[in-house]
Short mmCIF file of C-alpha atoms and ligand atoms in Angstrom, two decimals:
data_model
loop_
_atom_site.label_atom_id
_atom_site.label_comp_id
_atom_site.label_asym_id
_atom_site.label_seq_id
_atom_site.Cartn_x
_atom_site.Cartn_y
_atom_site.Cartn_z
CA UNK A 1 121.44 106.92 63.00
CA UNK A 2 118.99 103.84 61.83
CA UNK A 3 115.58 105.38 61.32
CA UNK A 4 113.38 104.11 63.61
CA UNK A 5 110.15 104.38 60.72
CA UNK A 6 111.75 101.72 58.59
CA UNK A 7 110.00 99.09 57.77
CA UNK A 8 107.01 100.20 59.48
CA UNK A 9 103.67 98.41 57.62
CA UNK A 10 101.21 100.82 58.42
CA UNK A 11 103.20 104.05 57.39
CA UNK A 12 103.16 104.92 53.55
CA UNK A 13 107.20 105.92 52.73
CA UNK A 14 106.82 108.66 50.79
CA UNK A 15 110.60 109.60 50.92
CA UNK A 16 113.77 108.15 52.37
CA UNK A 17 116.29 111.20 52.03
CA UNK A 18 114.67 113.08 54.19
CA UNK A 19 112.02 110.77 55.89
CA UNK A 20 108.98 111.26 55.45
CA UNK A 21 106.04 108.74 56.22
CA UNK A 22 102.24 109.39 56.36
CA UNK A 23 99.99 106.88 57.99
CA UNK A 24 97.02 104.91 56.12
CA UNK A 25 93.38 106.04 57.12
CA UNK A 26 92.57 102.91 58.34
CA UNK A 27 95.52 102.60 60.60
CA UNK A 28 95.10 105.70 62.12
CA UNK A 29 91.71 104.60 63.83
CA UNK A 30 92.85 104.83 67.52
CA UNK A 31 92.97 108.09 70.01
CA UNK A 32 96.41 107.88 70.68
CA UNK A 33 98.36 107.17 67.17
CA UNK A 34 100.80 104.14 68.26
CA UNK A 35 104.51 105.46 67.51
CA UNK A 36 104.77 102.85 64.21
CA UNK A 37 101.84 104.25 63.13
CA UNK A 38 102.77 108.36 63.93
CA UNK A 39 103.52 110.26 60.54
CA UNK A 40 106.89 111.68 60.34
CA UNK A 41 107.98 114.74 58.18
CA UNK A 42 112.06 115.53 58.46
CA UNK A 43 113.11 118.59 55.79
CA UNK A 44 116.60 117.40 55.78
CA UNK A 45 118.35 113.76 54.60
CA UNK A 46 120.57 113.16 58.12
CA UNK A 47 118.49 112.66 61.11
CA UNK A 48 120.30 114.31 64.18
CA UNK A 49 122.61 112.08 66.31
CA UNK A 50 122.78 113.23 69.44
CA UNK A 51 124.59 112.23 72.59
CA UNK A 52 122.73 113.07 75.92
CA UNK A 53 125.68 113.69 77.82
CA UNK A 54 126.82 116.67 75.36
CA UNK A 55 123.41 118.06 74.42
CA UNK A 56 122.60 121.30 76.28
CA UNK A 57 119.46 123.50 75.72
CA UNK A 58 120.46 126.79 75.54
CA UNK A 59 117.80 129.75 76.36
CA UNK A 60 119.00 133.36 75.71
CA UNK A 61 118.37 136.81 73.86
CA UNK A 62 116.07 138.73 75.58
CA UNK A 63 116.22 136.84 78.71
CA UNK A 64 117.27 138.59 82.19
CA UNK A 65 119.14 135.05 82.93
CA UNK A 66 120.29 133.18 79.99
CA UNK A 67 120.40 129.84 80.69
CA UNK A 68 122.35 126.33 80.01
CA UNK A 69 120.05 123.38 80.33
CA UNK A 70 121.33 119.70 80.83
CA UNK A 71 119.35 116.79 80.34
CA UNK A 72 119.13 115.62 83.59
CA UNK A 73 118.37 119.27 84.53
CA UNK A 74 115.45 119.27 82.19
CA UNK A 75 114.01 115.76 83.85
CA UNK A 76 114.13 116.93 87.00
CA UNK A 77 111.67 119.69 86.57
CA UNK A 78 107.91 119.61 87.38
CA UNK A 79 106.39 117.85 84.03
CA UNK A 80 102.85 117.43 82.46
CA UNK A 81 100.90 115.21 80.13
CA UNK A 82 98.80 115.81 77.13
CA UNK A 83 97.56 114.24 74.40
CA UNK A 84 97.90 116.59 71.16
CA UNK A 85 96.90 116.23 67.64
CA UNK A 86 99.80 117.37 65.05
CA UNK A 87 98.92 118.06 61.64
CA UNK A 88 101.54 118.65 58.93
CA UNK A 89 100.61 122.07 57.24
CA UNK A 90 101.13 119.64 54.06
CA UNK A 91 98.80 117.18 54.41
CA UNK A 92 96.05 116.57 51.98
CA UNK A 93 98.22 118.18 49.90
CA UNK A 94 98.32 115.60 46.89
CA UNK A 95 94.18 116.66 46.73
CA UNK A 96 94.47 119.76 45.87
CA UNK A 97 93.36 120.99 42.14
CA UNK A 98 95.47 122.41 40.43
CA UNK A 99 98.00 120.24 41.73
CA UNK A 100 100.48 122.37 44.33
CA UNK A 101 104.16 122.36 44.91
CA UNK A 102 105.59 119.66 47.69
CA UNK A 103 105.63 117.01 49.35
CA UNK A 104 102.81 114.26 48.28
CA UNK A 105 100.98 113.71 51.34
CA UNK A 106 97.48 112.23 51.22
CA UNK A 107 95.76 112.26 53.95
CA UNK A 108 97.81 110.65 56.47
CA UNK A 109 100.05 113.36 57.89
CA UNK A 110 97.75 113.62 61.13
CA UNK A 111 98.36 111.77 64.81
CA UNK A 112 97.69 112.12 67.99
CA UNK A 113 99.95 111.27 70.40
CA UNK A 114 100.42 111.80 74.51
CA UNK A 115 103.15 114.04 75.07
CA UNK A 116 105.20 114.25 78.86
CA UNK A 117 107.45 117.27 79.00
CA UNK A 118 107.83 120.54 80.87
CA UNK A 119 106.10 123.71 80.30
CA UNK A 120 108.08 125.90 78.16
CA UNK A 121 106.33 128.68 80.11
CA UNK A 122 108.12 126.99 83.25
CA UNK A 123 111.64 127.44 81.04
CA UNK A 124 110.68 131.06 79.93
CA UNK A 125 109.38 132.15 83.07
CA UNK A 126 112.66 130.83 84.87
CA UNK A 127 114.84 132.90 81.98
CA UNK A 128 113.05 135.87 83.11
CA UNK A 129 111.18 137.30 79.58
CA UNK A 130 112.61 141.12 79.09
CA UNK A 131 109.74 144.21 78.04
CA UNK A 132 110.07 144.79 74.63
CA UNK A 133 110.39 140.50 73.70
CA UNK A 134 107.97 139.77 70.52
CA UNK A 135 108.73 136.28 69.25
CA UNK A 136 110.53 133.39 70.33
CA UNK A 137 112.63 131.34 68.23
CA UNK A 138 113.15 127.51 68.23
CA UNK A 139 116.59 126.06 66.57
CA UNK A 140 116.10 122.44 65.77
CA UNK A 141 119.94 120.68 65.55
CA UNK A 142 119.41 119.41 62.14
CA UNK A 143 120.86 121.28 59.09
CA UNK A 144 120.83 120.85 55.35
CA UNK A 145 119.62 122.09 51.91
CA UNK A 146 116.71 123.02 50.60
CA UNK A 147 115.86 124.21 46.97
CA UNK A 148 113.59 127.02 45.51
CA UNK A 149 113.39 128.30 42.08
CA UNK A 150 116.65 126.70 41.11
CA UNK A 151 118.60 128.41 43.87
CA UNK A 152 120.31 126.26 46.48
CA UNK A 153 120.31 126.97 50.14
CA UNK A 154 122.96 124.82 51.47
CA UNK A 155 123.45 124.90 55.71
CA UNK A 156 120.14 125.37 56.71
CA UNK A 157 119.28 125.12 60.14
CA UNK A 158 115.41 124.62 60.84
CA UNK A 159 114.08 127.16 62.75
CA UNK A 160 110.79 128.58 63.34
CA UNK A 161 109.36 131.18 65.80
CA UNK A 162 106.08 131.71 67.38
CA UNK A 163 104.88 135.14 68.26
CA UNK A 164 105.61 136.01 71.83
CA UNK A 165 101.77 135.57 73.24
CA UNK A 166 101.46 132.42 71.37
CA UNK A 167 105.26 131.40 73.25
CA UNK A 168 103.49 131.66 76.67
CA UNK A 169 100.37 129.47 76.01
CA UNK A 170 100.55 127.24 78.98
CA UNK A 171 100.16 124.00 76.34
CA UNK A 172 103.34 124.24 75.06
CA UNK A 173 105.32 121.48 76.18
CA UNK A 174 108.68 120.85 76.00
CA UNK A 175 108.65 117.28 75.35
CA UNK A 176 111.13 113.61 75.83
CA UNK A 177 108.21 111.40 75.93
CA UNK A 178 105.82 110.32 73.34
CA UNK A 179 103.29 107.35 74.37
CA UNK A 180 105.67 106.59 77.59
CA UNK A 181 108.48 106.02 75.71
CA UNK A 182 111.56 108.59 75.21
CA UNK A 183 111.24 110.24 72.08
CA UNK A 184 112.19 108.17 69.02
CA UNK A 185 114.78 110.02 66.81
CA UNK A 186 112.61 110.50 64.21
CA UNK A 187 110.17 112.69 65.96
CA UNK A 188 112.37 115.07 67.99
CA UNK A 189 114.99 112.95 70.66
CA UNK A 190 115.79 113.72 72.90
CA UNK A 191 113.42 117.15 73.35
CA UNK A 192 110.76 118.96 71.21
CA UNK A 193 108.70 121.80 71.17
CA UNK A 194 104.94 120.36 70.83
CA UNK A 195 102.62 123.51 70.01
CA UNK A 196 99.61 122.52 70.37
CA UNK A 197 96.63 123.64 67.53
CA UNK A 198 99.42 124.67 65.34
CA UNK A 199 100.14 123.29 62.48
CA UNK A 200 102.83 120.76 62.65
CA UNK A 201 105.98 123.14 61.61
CA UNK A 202 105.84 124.86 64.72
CA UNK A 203 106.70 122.18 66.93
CA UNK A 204 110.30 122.13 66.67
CA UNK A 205 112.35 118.20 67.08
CA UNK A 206 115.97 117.96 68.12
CA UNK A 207 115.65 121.16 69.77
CA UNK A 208 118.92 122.47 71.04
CA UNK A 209 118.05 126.50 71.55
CA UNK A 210 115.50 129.20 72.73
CA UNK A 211 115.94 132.66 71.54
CA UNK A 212 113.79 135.13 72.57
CA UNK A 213 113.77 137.75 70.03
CA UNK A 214 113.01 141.94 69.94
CA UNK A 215 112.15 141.38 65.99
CA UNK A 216 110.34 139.12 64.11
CA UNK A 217 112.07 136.38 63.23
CA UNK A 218 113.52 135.89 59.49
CA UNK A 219 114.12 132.87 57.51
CA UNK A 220 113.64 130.32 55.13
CA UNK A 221 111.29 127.93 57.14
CA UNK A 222 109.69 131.28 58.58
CA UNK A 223 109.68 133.21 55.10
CA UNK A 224 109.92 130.94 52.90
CA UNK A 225 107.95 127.83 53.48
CA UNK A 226 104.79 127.76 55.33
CA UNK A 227 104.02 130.78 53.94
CA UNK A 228 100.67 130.73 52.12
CA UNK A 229 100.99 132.29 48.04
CA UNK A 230 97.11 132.72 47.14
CA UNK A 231 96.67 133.68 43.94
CA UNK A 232 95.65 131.10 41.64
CA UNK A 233 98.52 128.73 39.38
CA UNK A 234 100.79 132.07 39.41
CA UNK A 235 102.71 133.26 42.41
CA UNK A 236 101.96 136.67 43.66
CA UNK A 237 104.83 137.31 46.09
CA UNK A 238 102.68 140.83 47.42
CA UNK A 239 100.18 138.00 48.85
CA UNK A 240 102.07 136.26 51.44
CA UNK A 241 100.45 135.06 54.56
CA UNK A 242 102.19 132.93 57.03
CA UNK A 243 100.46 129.54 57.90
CA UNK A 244 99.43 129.75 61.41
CA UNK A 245 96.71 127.59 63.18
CA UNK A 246 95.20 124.65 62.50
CA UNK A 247 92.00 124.83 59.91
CA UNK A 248 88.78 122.79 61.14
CA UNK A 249 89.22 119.17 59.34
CA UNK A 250 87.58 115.63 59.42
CA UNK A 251 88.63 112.56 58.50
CA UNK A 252 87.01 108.41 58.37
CA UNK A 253 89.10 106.05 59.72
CA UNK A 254 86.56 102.87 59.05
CA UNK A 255 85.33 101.66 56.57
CA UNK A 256 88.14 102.09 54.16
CA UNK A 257 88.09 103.40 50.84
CA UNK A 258 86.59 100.46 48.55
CA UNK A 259 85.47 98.30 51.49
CA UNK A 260 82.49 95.99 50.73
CA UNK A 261 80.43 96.20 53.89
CA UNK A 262 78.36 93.18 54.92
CA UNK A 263 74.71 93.82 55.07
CA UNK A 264 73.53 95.13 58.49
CA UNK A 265 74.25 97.92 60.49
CA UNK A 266 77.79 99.23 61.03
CA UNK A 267 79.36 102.22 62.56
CA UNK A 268 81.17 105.08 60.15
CA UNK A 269 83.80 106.54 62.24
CA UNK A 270 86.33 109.16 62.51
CA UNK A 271 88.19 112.34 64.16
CA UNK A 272 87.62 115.78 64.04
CA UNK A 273 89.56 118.81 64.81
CA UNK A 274 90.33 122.05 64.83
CA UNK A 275 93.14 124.74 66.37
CA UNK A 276 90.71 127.60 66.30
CA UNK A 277 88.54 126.18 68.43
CA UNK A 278 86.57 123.44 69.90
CA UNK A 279 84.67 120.91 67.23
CA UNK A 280 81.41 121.39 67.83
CA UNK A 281 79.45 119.53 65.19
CA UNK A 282 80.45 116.49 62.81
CA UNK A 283 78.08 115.59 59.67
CA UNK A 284 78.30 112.38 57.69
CA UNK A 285 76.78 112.37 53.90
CA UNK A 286 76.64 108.87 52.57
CA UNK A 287 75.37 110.64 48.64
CA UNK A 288 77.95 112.81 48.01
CA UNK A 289 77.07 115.42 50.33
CA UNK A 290 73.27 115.75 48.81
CA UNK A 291 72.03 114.97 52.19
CA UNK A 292 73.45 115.10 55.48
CA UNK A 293 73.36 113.75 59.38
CA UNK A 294 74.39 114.36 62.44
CA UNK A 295 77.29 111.75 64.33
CA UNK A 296 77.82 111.60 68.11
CA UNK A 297 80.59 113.69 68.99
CA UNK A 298 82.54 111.32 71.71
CA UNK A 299 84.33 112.04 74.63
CA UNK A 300 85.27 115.80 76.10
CA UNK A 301 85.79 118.58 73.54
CA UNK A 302 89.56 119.78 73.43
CA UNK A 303 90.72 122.38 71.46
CA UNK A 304 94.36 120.81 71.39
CA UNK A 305 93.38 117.03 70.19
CA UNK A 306 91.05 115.21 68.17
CA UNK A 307 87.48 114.38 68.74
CA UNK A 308 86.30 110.95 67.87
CA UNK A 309 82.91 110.84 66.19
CA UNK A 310 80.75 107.80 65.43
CA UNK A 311 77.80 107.33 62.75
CA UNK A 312 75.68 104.25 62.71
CA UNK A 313 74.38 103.14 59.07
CA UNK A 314 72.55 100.90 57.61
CA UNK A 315 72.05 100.60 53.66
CA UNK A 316 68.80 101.03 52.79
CA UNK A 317 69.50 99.20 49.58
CA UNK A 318 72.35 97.71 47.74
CA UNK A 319 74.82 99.88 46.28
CA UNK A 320 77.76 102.08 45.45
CA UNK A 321 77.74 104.85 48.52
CA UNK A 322 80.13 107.56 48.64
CA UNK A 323 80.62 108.95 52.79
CA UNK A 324 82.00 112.31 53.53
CA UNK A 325 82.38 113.89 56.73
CA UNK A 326 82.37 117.39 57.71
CA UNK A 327 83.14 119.12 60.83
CA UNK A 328 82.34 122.63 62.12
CA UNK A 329 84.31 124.84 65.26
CA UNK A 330 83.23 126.68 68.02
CA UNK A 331 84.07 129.79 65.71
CA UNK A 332 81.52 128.46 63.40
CA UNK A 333 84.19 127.45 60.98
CA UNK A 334 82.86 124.46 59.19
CA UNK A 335 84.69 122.58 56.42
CA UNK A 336 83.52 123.12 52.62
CA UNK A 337 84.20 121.36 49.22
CA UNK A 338 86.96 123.35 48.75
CA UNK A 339 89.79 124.78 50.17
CA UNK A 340 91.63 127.78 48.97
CA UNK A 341 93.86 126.66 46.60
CA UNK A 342 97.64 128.21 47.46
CA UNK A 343 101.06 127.87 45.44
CA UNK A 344 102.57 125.05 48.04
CA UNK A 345 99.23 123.65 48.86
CA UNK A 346 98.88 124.02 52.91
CA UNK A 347 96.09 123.53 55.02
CA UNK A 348 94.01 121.95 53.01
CA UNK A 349 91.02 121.15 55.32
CA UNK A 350 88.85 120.35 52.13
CA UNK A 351 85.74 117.76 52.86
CA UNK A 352 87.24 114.02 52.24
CA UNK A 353 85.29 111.32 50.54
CA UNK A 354 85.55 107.48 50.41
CA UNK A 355 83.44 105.11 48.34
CA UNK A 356 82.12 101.88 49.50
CA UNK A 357 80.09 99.09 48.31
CA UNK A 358 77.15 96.68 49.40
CA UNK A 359 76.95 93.10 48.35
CA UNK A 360 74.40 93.15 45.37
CA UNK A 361 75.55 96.31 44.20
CA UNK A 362 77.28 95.18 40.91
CA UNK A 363 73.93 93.20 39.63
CA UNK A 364 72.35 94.97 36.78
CA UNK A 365 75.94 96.86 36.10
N1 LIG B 1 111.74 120.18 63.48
C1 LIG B 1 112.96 120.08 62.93
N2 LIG B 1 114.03 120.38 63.69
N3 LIG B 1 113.13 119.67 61.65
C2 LIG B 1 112.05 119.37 60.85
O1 LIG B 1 112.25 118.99 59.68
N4 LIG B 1 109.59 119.27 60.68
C3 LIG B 1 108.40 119.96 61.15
C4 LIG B 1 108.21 119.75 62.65
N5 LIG B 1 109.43 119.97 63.36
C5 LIG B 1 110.75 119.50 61.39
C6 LIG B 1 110.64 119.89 62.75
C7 LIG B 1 107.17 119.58 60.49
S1 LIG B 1 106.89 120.29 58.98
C8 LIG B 1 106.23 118.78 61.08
S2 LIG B 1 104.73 118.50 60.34
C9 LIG B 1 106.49 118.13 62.36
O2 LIG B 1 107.79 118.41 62.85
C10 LIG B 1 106.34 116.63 62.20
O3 LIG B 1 106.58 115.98 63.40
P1 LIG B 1 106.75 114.40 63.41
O4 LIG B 1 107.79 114.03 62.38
O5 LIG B 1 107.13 114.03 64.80
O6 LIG B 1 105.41 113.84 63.04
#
């Protein structure tokens, strides 16, 4: 199928076998990320193709009814709306010293978007969840091959579970609509899981199955990948960890990076967010984090979507000025210099910096 993301202007194409597309800073400066503007992150080169009138969702395992879902089925139930923030585990990934393993995303692999679906607690509760359930699995439809230390995995389906407690969070939508529109193929058509404050692995496109499961689940997108390796340059396999929530993070959205900014005052902007817990506090530096200052946190606090914040500044003399922004959660999590460094370079919630100039500021240089 024709990828929807081509020749998008304000996505970066970082690869075209799979696609994968992150979106520039300055582009992602609204709430709600615009679709053309929404990163997308496939593991495998064919994008599903799927006909509504075959697709089914199936729901079984450890289910007192299994059930057989059509489309129309699915529509018909009671849905909801919400706007949720997806992060891809990977991005910020190409910032990370020593350099780690995967794909290069900057900082772009981030959006917000307003999701309309049904309450997978509405499809679980309806299946009837058996005693002795302790994860839930979600098959995507799309299959292919991944790689790892020179040994080829050919047929993969993606698949990734959720423990069972994390399952029956209320957020979790089972979603067709992004923005008002039916779900592009790109991100998921024609029904996803979105899981809100984790990161973006979790919340399974093209789903076609729900297997509720007596065992943890096992494999490679589970075991494999998103799996944090912590000790330094060299892989310890004892010191596995799997990537779960979503680390407190920051980001400016204006000015951009190299912007000369007229004399005056202007407003430094951005998002915060965090899937531990609500952002509570957002500091803006504009010396390289020598000195520091509170922005106005706008709009409610919501643990499943960004917070926009807003910094006015005015240069107190011409110059070079680097910004940085830093947020802190309601679990008193607050972003440092640096984030632990792992073998395939997830989560990197590190602070971000952009440098600017004032008009003047190249006399005397
Ligand atoms: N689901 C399936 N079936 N296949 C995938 O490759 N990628 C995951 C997740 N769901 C993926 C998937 C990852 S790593 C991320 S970050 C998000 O989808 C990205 O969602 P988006 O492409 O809609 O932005």
């Amino acid at each position: 199928m024709e990828s929807t993301a081509a020749g998008q202007p304000h996505l970066v194409r970082i690869s075209e076998a799979p696609i994968v597309r992150e979106s520039r800073l300055a582009a992602l400066d609204s709430f709600i990320t615009p679709v053309d503007r929404f990163f997308v992150r496939n593991h495998f080169a064919d994008v599903p193709e799927v006909d509504i009138n075959d697709w089914r969702l199936r729901v079984d395992g450890e289910v007192s009814v299994p059930l057989e879902l059509d489309f129309e089925r699915i529509m018909a139930m009671n849905s909801r709306e919400s706007v949720v923030t997806l992060e891809c585990a990977g991005n910020s990934r190409s910032h990370m010293r020593p350099p780690a393993e995967g794909i290069s995303f900057s900082h772009g692999a981030v959006s917000a978007a307003k999701w309309r679906g049904v309450p997978l607690l509405a499809i679980l509760d309806a299946a009837g969840v058996k005693d002795g359930a302790v994860e839930v699995a979600f098959h995507g439809s799309d299959v292919g091959e991944e790689e790892e230390e020179g040994e080829v995995f050919e047929d993969l389906p993606y698949v990734r579970s959720l423990p069972l407690n994390a399952a029956l969070s209320p957020d979790n939508l089972l979603a067709y609509e992004m923005n008002g529109a039916p779900l592009t193929p790109d991100h998921g058509f024609p029904l996803r899981l979105v899981a809100p404050r984790w990161y973006g692995m979790a919340s399974v496109k093209w789903l076609k199955r729900i297997q509720v499961l007596d065992r943890p689940y096992d494999g490679f997108f589970q075991n494999r990948r998103y799996v944090f390796i912590n000790e330094g340059p060299e892989k310890d396999i004892a010191r596995r960890e799997p990537v779960t929530t979503i680390k407190v993070k920051s980001n400016i959205t204006t000015p951009r990076h190299g912007e000369i900014i007229p004399p005056g005052p202007i407003v430094i902007r951005g998002f915060a967010w965090s899937g531990n817990g609500e952002v509570t506090r957002v500091e803006v530096s504009d010396d390289a984090g020598e000195t520091w200052g509170d922005a106005e946190l706008k709009g409610e606090a919501d643990v499943n979507c960004w917070r926009r914040w807003e910094f006015p500044w005015t240069a107190k003399e011409p110059g070079h000025f680097i910004f940085m922004s830093r947020a802190t959660d309601s679990t008193g999590a607050r972003q440092e210099r640096e984030s632990p460094w792992n073998f395939r370079g997830y989560a990197n919630n590190a602070i971000q910096s952009l440098a600017v100039e004032t008009p003047g500021s190249r006399a005397g240089a």
